[in-house]
Tab-separated table of C-alpha atoms in Angstrom:
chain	number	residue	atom	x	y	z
A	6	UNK	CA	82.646	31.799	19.302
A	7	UNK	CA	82.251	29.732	16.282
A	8	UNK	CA	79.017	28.776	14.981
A	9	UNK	CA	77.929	24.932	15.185
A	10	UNK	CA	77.292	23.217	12.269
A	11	UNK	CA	73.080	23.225	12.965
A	12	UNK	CA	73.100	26.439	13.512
A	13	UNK	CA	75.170	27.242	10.213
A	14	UNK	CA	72.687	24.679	8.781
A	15	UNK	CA	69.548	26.907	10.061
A	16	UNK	CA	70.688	30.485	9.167
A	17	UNK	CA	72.278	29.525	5.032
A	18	UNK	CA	69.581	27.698	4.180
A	19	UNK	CA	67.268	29.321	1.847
A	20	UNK	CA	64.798	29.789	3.056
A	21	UNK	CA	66.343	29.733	6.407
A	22	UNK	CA	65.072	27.822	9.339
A	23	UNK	CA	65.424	28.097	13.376
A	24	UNK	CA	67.408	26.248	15.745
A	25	UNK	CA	65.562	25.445	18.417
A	26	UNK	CA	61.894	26.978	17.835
A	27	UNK	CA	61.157	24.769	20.694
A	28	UNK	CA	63.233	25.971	23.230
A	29	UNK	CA	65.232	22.968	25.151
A	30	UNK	CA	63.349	20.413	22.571
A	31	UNK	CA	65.678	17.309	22.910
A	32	UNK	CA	65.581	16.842	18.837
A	33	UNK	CA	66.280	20.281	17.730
A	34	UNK	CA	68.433	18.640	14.900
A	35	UNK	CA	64.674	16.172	14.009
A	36	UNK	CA	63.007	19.542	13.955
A	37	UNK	CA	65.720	21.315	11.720
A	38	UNK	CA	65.490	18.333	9.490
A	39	UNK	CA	61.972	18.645	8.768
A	40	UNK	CA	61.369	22.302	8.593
A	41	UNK	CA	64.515	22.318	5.573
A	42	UNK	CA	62.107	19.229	3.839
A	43	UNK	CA	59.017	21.344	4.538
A	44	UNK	CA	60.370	24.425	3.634
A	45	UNK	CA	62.094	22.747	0.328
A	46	UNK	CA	65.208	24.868	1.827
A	47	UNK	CA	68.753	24.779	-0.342
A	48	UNK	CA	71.892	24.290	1.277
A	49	UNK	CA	75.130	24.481	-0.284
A	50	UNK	CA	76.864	21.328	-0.498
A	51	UNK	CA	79.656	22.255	1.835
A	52	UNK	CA	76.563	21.996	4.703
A	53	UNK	CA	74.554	20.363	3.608
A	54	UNK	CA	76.990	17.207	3.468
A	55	UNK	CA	78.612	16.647	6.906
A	56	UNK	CA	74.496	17.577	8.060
A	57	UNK	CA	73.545	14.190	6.195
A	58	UNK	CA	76.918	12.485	7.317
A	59	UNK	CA	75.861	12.968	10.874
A	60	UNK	CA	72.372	10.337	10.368
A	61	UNK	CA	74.263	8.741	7.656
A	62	UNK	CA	76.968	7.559	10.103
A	63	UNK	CA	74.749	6.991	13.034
A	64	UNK	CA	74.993	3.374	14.099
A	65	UNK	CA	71.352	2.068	13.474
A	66	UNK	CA	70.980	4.582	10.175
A	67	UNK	CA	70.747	0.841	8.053
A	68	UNK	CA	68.868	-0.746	10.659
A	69	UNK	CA	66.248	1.252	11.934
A	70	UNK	CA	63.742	0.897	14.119
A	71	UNK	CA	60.821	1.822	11.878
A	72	UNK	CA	58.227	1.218	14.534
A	73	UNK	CA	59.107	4.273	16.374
A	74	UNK	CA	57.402	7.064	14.344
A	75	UNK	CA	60.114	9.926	14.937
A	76	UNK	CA	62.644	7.498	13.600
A	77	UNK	CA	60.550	6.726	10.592
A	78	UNK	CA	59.716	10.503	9.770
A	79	UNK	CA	63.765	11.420	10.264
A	80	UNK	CA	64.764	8.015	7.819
A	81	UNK	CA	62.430	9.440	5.150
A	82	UNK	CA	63.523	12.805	5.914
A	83	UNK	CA	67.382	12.378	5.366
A	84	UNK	CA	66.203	10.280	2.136
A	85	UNK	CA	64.108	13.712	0.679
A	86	UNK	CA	66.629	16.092	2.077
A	87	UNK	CA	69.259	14.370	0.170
A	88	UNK	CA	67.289	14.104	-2.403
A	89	UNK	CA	66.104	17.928	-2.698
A	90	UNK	CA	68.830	19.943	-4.492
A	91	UNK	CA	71.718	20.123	-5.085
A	92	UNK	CA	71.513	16.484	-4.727
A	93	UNK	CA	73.740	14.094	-2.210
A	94	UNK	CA	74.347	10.471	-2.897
A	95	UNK	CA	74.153	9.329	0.638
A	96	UNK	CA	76.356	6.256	0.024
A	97	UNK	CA	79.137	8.713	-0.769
A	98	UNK	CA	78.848	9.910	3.138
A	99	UNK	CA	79.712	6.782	4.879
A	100	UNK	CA	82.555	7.057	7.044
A	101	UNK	CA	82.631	10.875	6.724
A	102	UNK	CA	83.890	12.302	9.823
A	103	UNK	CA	82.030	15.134	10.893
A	104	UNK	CA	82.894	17.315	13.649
A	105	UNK	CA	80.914	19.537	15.384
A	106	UNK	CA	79.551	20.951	18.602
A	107	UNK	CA	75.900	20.976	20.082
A	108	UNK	CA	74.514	24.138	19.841
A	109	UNK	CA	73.164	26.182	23.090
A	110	UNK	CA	69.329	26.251	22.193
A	111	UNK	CA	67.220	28.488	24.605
């Protein structure tokens, strides 16, 4: 069985991270988000793009709701990520189709 694309995210990324450290967590892909900020993890671009695409593309990426304090933390988030290197000029995502499975986390 192939591999989704978070769990491809978790295991290159250097360091690596884990899917799912939180068993049935409903945002695993928040949680992988911040531990590859935290961690300063590297991803090669071929991941680490279509991972960005996916908030990127999301309908209310350019209008969030920055009340809601998950939303805020995953907005700046995607904005360090992207930043961290090798670097990705979000704007150069939009309209990316990215295509990918959920992952089974325990």
């Amino acid at each position: 069985m192939a591999k989704s694309l978070f769990q491809r995210v978790a295991d290159e990324a250097r360091p690596p991270a884990v899917l799912g450290r939180y068993g049935l967590y409903e945002d695993f892909e928040q949680v992988l988000l911040d531990d590859l900020v935290e961690s300063g993890a590297w991803l090669d671009l071929e991941l680490k793009r279509p991972f960005l695409a996916l908030w990127v593309n999301e309908e209310d990426f350019d209008n969030p709701d920055w009340a809601d304090p998950i939303i805020a933390i995953d907005q700046e988030n995607v904005r360090k990520f992207a930043a961290m290197d090798p670097v990705v000029d979000l704007e150069s995502l939009r309209g990316m189709r990215v295509y990918h499975i959920e992952p089974y986390v325990r």
